[in-house]
Coordinates of C-alpha atoms and ligand atoms in Angstrom, one line a residue:
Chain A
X1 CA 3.6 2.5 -6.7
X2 CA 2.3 4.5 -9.5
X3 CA 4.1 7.6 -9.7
X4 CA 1.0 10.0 -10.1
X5 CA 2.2 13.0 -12.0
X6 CA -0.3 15.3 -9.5
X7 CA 2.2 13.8 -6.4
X8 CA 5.3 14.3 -8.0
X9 CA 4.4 18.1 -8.4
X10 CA 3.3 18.4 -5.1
X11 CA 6.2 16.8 -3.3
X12 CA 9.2 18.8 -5.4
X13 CA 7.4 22.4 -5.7
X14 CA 6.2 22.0 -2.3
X15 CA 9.6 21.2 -0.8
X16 CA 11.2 23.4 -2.9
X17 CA 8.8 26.6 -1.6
X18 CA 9.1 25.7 2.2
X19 CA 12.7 25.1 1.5
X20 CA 12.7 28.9 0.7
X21 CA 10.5 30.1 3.1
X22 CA 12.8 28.3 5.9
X23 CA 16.1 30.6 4.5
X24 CA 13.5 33.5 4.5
X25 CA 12.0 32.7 7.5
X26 CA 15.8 32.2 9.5
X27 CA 17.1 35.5 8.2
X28 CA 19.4 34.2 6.1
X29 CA 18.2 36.5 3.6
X30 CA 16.0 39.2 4.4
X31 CA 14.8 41.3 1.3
X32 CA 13.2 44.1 1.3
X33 CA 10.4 45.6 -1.2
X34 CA 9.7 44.8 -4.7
X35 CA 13.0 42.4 -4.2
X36 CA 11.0 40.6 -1.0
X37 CA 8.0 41.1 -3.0
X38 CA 9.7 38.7 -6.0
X39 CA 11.0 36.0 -3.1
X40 CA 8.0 35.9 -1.2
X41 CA 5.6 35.2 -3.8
X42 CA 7.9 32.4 -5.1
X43 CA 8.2 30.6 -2.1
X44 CA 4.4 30.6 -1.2
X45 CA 4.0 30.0 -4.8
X46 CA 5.8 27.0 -5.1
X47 CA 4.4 26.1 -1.5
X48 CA 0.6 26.6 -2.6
X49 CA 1.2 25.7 -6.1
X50 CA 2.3 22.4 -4.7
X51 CA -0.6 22.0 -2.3
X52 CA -3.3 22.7 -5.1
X53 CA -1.3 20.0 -7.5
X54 CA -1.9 17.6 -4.5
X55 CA -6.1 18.2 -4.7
X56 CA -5.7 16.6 -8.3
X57 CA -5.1 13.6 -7.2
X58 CA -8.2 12.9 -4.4
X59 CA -11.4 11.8 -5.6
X60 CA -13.0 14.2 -3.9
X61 CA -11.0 17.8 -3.7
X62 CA -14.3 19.5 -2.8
X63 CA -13.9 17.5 0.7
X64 CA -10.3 18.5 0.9
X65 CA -10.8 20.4 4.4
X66 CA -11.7 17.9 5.7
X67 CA -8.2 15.9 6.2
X68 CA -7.2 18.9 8.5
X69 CA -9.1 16.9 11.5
X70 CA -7.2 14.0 12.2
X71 CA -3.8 15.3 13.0
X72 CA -3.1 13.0 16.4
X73 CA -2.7 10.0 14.4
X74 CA -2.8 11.1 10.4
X75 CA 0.6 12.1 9.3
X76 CA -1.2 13.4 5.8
X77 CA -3.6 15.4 7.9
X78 CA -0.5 17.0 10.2
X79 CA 0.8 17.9 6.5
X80 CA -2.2 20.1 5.8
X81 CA -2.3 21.6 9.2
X82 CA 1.6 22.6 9.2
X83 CA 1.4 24.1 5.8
X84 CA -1.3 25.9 6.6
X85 CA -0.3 27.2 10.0
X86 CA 3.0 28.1 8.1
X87 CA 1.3 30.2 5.5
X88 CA -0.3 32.0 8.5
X89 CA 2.5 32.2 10.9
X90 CA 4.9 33.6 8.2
X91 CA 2.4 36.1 6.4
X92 CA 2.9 39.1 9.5
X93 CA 6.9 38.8 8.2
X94 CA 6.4 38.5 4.6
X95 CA 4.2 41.2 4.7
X96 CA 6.3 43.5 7.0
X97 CA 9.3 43.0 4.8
X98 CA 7.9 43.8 1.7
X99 CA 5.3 46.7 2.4
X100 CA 6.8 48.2 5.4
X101 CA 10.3 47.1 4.9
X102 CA 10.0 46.1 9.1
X103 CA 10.9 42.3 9.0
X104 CA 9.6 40.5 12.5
X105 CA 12.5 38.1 12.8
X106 CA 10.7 35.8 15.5
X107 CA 7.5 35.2 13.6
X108 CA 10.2 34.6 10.7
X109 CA 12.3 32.1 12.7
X110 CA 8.9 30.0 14.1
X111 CA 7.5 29.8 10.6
X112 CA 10.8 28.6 9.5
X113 CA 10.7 26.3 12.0
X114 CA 7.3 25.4 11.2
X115 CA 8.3 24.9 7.1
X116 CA 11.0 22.4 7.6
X117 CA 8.7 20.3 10.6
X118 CA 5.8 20.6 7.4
X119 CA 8.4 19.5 5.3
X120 CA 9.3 16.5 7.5
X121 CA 5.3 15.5 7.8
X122 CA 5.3 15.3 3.9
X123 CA 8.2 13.0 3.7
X124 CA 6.4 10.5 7.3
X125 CA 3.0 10.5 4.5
X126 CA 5.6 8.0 2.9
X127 CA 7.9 6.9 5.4
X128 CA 5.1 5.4 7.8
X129 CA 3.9 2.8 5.1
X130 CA 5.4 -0.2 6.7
X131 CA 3.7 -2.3 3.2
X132 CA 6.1 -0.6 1.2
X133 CA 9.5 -1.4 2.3
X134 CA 11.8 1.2 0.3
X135 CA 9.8 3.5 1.4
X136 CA 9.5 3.0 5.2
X137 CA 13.4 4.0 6.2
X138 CA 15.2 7.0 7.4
X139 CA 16.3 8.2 4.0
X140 CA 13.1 9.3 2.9
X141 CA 13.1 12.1 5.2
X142 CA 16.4 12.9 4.6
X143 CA 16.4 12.7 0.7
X144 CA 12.9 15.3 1.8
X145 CA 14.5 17.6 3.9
X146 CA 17.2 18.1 2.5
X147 CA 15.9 18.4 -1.5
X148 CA 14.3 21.2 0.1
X149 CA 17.0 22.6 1.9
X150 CA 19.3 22.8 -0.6
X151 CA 16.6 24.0 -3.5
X152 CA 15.2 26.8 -1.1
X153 CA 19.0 27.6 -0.5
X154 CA 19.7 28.0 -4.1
X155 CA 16.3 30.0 -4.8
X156 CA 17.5 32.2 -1.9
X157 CA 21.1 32.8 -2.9
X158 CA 22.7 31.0 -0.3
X159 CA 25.7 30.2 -2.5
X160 CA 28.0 28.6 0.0
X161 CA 25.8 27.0 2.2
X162 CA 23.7 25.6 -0.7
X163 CA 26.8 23.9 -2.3
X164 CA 27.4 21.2 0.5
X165 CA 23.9 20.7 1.5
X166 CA 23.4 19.4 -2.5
X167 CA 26.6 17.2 -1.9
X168 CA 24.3 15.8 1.3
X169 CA 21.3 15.2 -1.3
X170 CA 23.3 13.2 -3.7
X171 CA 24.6 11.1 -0.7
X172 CA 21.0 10.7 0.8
X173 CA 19.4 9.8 -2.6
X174 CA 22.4 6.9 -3.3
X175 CA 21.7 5.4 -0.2
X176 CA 17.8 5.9 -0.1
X177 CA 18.7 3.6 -3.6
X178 CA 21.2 1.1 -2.6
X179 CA 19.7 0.6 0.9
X180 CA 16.5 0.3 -1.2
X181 CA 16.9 -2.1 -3.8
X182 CA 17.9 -4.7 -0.4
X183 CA 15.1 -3.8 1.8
X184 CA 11.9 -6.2 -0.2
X185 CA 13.9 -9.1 -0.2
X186 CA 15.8 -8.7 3.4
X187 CA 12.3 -7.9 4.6
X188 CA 10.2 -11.0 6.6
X189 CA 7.0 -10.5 3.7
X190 CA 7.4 -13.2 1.3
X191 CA 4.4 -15.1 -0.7
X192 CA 4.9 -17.8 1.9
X193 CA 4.1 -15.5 4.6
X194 CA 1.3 -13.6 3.1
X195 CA -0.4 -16.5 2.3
X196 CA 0.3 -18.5 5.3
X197 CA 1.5 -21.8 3.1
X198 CA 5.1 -21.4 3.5
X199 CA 4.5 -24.5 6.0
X200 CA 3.4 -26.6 3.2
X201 CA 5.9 -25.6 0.9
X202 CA 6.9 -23.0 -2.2
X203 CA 3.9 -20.6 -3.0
X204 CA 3.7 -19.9 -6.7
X205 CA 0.5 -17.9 -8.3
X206 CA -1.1 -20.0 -10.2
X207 CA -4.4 -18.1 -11.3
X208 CA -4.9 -14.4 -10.4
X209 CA -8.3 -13.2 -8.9
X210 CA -9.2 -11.3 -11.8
X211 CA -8.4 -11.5 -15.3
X212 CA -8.0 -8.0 -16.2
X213 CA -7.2 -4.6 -14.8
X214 CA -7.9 -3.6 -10.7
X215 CA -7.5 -0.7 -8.6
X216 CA -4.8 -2.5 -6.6
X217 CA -2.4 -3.1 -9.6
X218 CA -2.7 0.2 -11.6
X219 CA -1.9 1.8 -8.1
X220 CA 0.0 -0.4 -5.9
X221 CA 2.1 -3.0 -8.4
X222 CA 3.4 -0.6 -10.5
X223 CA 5.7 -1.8 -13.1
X224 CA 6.0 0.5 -16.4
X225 CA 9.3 1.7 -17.2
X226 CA 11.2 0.4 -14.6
X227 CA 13.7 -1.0 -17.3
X228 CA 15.1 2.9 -17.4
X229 CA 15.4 3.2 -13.4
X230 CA 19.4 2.9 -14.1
X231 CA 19.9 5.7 -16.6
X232 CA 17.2 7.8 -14.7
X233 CA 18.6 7.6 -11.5
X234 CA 22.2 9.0 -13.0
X235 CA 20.3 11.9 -14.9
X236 CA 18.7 12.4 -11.4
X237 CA 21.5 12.4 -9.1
X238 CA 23.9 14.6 -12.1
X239 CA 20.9 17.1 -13.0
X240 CA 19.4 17.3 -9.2
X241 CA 22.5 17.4 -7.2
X242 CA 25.8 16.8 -8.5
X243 CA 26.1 19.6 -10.9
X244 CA 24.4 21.9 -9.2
X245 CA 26.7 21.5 -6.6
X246 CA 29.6 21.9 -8.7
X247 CA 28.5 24.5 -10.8
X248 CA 27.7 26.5 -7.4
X249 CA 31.1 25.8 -6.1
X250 CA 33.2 25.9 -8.5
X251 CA 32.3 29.0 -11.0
X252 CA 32.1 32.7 -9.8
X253 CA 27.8 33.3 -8.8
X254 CA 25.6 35.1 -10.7
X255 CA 21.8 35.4 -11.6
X256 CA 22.3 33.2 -14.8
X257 CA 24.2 30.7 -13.5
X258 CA 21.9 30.6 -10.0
X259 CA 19.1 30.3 -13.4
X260 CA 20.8 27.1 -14.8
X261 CA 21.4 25.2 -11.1
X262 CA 17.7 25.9 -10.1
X263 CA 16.3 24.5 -13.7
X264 CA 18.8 21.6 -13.2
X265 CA 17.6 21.0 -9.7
X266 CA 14.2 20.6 -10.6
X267 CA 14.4 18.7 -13.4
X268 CA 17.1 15.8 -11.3
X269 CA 14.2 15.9 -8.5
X270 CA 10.8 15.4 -11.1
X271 CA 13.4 12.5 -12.1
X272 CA 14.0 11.3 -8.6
X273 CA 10.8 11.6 -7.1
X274 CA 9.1 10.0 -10.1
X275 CA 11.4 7.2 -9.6
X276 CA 10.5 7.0 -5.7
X277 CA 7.4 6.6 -6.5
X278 CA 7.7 3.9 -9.5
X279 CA 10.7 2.3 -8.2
X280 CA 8.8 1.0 -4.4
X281 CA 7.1 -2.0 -4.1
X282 CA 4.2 -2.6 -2.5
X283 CA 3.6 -6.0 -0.2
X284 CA 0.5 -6.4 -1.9
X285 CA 2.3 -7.7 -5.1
X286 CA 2.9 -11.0 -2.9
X287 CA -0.5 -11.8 -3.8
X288 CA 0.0 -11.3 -7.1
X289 CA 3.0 -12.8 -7.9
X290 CA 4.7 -9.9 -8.8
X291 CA 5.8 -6.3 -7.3
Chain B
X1 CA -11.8 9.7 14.5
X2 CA -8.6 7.5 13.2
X3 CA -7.5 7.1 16.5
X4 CA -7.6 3.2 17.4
X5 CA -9.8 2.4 20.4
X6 CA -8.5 0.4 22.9
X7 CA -8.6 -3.3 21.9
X8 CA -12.5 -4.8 22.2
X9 CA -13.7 -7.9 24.1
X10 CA -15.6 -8.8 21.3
X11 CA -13.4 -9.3 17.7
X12 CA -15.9 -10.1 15.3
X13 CA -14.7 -11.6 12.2
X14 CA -14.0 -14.9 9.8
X15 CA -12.2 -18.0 9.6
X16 CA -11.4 -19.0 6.1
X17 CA -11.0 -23.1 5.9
X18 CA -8.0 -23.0 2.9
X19 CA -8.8 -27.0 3.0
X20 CA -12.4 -26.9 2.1
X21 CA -12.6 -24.0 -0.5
X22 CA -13.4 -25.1 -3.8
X23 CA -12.3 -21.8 -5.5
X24 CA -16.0 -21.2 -6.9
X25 CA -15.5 -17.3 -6.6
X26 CA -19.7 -17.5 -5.2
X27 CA -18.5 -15.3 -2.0
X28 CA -16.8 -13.1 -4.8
X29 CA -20.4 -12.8 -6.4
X30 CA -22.4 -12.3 -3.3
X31 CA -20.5 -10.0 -2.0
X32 CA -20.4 -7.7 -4.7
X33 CA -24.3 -8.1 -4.9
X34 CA -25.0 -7.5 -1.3
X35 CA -23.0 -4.5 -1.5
X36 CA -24.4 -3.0 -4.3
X37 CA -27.9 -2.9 -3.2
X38 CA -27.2 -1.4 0.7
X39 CA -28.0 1.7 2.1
X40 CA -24.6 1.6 3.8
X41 CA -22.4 2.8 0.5
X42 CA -22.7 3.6 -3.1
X43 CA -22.9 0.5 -5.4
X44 CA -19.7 -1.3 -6.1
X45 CA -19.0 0.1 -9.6
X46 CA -18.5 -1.6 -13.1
X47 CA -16.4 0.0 -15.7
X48 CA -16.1 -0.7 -19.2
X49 CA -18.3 -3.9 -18.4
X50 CA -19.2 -4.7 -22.1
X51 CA -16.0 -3.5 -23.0
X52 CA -13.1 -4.6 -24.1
X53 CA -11.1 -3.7 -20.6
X54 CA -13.6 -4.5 -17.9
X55 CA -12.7 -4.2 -14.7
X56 CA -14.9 -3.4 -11.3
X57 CA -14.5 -2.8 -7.4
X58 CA -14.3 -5.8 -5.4
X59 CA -14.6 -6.4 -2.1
X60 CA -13.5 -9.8 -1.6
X61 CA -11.2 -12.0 -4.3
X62 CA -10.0 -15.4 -4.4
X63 CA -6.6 -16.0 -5.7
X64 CA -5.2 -20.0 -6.4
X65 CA -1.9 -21.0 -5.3
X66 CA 0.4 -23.7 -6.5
X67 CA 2.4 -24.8 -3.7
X68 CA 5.2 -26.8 -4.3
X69 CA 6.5 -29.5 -1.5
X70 CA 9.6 -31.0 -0.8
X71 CA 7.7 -34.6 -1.2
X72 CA 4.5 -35.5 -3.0
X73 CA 3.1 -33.4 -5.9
X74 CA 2.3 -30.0 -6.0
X75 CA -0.8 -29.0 -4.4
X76 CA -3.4 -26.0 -5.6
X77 CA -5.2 -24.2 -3.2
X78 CA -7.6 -21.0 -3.4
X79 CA -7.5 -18.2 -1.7
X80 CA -10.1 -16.2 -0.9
X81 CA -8.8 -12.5 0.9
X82 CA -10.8 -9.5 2.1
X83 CA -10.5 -7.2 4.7
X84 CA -9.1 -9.4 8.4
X85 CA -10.5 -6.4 10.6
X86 CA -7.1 -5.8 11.7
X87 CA -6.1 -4.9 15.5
X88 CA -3.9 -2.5 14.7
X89 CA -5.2 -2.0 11.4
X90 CA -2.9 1.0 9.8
X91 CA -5.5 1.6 7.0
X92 CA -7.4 3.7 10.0
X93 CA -4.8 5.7 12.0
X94 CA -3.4 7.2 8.3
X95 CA -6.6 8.3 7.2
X96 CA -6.6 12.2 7.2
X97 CA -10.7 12.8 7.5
X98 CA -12.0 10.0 10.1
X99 CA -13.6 8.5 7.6
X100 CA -11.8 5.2 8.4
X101 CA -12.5 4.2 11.7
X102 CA -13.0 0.8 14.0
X103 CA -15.5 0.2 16.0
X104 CA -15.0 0.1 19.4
X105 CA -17.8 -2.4 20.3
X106 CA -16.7 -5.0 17.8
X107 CA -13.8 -4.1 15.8
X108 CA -15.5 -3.8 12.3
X109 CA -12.9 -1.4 10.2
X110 CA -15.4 0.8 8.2
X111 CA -15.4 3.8 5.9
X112 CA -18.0 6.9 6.4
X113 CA -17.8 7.8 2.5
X114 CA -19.7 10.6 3.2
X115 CA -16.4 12.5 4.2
X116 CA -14.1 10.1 2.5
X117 CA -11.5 12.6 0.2
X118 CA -10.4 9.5 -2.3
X119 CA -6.8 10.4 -0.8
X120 CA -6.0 6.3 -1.2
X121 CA -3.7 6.6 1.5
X122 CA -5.5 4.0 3.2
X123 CA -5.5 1.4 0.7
X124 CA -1.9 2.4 0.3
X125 CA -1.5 1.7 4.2
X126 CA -3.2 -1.8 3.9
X127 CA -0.8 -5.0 3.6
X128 CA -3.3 -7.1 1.9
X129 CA -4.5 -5.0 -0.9
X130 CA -8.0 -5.2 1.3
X131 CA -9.3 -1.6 0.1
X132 CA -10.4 -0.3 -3.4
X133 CA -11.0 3.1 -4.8
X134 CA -14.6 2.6 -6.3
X135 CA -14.3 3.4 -9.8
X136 CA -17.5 5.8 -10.0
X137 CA -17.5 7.0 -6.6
X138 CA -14.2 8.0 -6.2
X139 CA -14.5 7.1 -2.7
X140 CA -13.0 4.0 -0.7
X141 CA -14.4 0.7 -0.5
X142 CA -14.0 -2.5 1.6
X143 CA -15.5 -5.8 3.5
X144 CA -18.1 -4.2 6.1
X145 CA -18.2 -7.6 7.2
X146 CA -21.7 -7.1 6.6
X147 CA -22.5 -5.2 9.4
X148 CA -26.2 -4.2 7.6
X149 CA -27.2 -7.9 7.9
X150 CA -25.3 -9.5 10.9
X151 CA -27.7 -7.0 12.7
X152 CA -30.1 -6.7 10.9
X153 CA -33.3 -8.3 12.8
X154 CA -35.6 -7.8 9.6
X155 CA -33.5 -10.8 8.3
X156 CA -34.3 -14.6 9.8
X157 CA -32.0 -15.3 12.1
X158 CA -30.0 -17.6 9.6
X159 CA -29.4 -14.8 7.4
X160 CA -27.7 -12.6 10.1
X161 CA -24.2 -13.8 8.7
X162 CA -22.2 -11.9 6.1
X163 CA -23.7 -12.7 2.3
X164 CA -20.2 -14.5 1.7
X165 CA -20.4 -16.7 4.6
X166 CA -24.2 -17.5 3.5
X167 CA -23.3 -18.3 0.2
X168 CA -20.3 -20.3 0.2
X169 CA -21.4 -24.0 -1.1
X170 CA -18.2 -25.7 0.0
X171 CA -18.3 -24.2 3.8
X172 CA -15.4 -22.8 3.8
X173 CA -16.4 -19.2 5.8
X174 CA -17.2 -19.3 8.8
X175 CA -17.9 -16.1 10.9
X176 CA -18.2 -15.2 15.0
X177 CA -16.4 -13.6 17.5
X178 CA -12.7 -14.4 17.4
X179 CA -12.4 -12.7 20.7
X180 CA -14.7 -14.9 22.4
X181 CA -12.2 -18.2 23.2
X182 CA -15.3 -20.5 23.4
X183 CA -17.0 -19.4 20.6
X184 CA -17.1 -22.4 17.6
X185 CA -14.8 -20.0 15.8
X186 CA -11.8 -19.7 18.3
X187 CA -12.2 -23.4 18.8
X188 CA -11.9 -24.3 15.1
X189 CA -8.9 -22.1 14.8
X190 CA -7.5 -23.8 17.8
X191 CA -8.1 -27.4 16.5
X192 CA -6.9 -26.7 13.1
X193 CA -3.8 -24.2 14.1
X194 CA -5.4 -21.1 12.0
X195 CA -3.2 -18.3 11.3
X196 CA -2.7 -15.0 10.2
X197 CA -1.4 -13.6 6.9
X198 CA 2.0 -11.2 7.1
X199 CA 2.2 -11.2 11.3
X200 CA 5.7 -9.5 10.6
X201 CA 3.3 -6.3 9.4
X202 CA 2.6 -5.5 13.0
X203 CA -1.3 -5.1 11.9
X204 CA -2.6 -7.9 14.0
X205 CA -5.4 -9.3 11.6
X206 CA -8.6 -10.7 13.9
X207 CA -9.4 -13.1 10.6
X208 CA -7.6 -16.4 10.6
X209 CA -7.0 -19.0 8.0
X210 CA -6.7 -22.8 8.2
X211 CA -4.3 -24.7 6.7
X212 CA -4.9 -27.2 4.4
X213 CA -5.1 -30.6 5.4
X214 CA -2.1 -32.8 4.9
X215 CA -3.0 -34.6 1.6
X216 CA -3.3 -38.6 1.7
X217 CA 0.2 -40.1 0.8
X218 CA -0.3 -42.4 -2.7
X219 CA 0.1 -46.1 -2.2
X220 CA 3.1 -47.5 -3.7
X221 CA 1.8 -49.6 -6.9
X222 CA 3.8 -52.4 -5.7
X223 CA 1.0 -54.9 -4.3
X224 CA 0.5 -56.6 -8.0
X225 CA 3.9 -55.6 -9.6
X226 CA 5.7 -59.1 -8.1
X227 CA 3.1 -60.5 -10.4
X228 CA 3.8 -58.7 -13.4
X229 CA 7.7 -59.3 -13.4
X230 CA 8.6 -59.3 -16.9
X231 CA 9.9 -63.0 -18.0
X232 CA 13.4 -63.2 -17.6
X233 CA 15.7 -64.8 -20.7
X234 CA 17.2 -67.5 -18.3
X235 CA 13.7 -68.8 -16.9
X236 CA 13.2 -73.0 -17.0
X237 CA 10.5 -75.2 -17.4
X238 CA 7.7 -75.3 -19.4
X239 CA 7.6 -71.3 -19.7
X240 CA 11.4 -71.7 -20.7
X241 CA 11.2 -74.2 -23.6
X242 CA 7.7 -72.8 -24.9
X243 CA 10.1 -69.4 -25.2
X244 CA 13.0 -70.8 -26.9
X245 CA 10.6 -72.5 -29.0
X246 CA 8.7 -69.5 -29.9
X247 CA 11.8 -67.8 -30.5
X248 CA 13.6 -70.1 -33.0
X249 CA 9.9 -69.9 -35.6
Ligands
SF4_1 S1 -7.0 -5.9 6.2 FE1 -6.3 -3.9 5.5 S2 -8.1 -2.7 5.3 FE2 -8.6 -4.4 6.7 S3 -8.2 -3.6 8.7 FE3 -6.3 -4.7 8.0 S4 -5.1 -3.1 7.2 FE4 -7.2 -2.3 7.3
SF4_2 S1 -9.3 7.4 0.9 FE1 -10.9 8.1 2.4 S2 -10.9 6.5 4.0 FE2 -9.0 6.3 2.9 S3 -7.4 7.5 3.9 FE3 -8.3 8.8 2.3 S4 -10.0 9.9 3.3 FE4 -9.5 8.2 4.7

């Protein structure tokens, strides 16, 4: 799949804000004034910021409201709808914390709950596609949820309780790759199946459709720069999750070093989300002779 | 609304003869003509069409296959693939906006591009690669199964078929209601075991294919060969002697 720059954005600041706002949101850390003022705006920041990088990539952003009505089947419209109930549902605590310094910890707790269930929705937009096999597995949520639990953990402090939940990330992102490498070629699609002439024999392409450029391949049979998945999935797992886990348990905190883990973090998950999005293949390539 | 409506009486779609299809690309033409003139959607853009990338939107596209069998040679067939009006067609139920929807009197899948965001999550959804962003519009495109002119009483009744269908030379597409098992559509896909493309999707396409006949078997070239039997060194008679004689000048 092409990894669209606008969607890689979306998916890691977006995570990473409602991964804050669900520390904030739980109590875990409950700042007061300018200090809540600082960590509020960052987390619906990151959060909006995230959403807004996500119009870039419709056709038609002036529509955008409009995928907020199709939330009983549409996992990307139940994505809008929770992020935007979220925003609402956590503003009376945000605001009470940092103007009034009165925190309402039950708003608080049901938009935390509310960010990690939006969270969840954003990783389904994926994890439904049956067509694209590496996609459509439990890891995705779990690489999801908990990228954004441990990044909102770090932006929030939560030293010890941030350190294990990266160790979980670099465990979920080595199997959301092993498992995923198998899943294509373990799957039931093959060209003999998509075409229906696996009863006559082996299906080769022999002349494609078209002879240039389409839609379908620049978005669906994506295969630039595949050739640096293995080093890229190293930096990934080292800059997004190993290190910071190490540096976080290992050496004494502190604001620099909580710095250098969050820069880390985000650059390991630009890495590994541009490679979930480059690295799955899409059925469709059947028909083309190549994924 | 994305939701799927209950499963209709009447599936109304096409059966694509794999046998007969000459690989012509003329449905590929008409298509794109039809659906650049309708009322129904924006024109099916061109880009760079005098350039040196061109590409465009299509709705339908033939591919050719090389199969190879276990005996015989290899055979070639065309493919020609557009949207099978799925069942359970997941391009719909991911759309965010409604603007996918089916129709619950006959099963068309169709876009209302008037509210259509360009999220591609529906094209993304689709096994087949059936959808296509239109390269102007920035709004999705697919087969309507030409529902402007398989209504469409301004047309003589002839016409009432989708433009593909019409113009395929060979008679390869043939359209009706697959839901109907009398109808000459459900009986062809009956005599000549039709199937679907990827069942193990779980999208349940209406649209069937039919295999290509099994190919007449070659003769083997042996009716004349006794008679061409190269002459031996130990042959006799007159044959014999007029060889050794040869042989010795
Ligand atoms: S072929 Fe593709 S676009 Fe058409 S109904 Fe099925 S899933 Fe949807
Ligand atoms: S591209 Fe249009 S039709 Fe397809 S899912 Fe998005 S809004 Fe729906």
């Amino acid at each position: 799949m092409h990894p669209a720059p606008s969607l890689i954005l979306f998916t890691v600041l977006s995570g990473l804000g409602f991964g804050l706002m669900v520390w904030l949101g739980f109590g875990a850390l409950v700042p007061l004034g300018w200090v809540g003022f600082v960590f509020w705006a960052l987390a619906y920041g990151l959060a909006g910021g995230g959403l807004l990088a996500a119009t870039f990539h419709l056709g038609h952003p002036e529509r955008a409201w409009r995928a907020l009505s199709q939330w009983r089947t549409s996992w990307l419209s139940r994505e809008g709808v929770l992020s935007i109930v979220t925003f609402a549902v956590m503003a009376p605590h945000a605001a009470g914390s940092v103007f009034l310094d009165r925190p309402l910890p039950v708003l608080g707790a049901l938009g935390g709950g509310l960010a990690l269930l939006t969270v969840f929705s954003t990783a389904m937009i994926y994890a439904q596609l049956r067509s694209v096999p590496r996609w459509h597995h439990w890891t995705t949520p779990a690489v999801f949820m908990l990228a954004a639990l441990a990044g909102g953990g770090l932006l929030a402090g939560q030293v010890a309780a941030a350190g294990p939940l990266f160790a979980l990330l670099a465990v979920a992102l080595a199997l959301h790759w092993h498992m995923g490498d198998r899943r294509f070629a373990a799957g039931p699609d093959t060209a003999e199946s998509a075409t229906g002439l696996g009863r006559i024999g082996k299906v080769r392409l022999l002349a494609p459709p078209h002879t240039g450029r389409n839609y379908l391949l620049r978005e669906m049979v994506h295969v630039v720069g595949r050739k640096h998945a293995a080093r890229l999935r190293l930096i990934a797992l080292a800059a997004g999750a190993v290190v910071p886990a190490v540096l976080l348990v290992a050496l004494p905190a502190g604001h620099l070093l909580g710095a250098l883990a969050v820069l880390l973090h985000l650059a390991g998950m630009l890495a590994a989300r541009w490679l979930f999005f480059a690295e799955a293949e899409h059925v469709v390539g059947l028909y083309y002779g190549r994924r | 609304m994305t939701a799927l409506p209950p499963p209709s009486a009447k599936k109304l779609g096409l059966v694509i003869d794999l046998d007969t299809c000459v690989g012509c690309h003329a449905c590929v033409v008409s298509c794109k003509e039809w659906n650049s003139q309708s009322p129904l959607g924006a024109p099916l853009a061109d880009l760079d069409a005098y350039g040196a990338a061109p590409e465009g939107t299509f709705l339908n596209r033939v591919h050719s296959f090389e199969v190879t069998r276990e005996a015989g040679p290899p055979v070639v067939v065309h493919f020609p693939k557009s949207c099978l009006h799925c069942e359970d067609a997941p391009c719909v139920t991911v759309c965010p906006t409604g603007a996918s929807y089916k129709r619950a009197e006959d099963g068309i899948v169709l876009v209302n591009e008037d509210i259509c965001i360009g999220c591609g999550l529906c094209a993304w959804a689709c096994p087949y690669g059936a959808r296509e962003m239109d390269g102007a519009e920035r709004v999705m495109k697919k087969c309507t199964l030409c529902v402007d002119r398989i209504y469409n009483e301004t047309l003589p009744e002839p016409d009432r078929v989708p433009a593909c269908v019409k113009s395929c030379p060979a008679g390869a597409r043939h359209f009706g209601d697959l839901g109907d098992e009398d109808s000459a559509v459900s009986r062809l896909v009956a005599e000549r075991e039709g199937f679907a493309l990827m069942p193990d999707q779980g999208t349940k396409p209406v649209n069937r294919y039919l295999p290509p006949r099994p190919r007449d078997a070659l003769p083997e070239f042996d009716v004349l060969a006794p008679y061409l039997e190269p002459v031996t060194e130990g042959a006799g008679g007159f044959l014999g002697w007029l060889d050794r004689t040869l042989g010795k000048i």
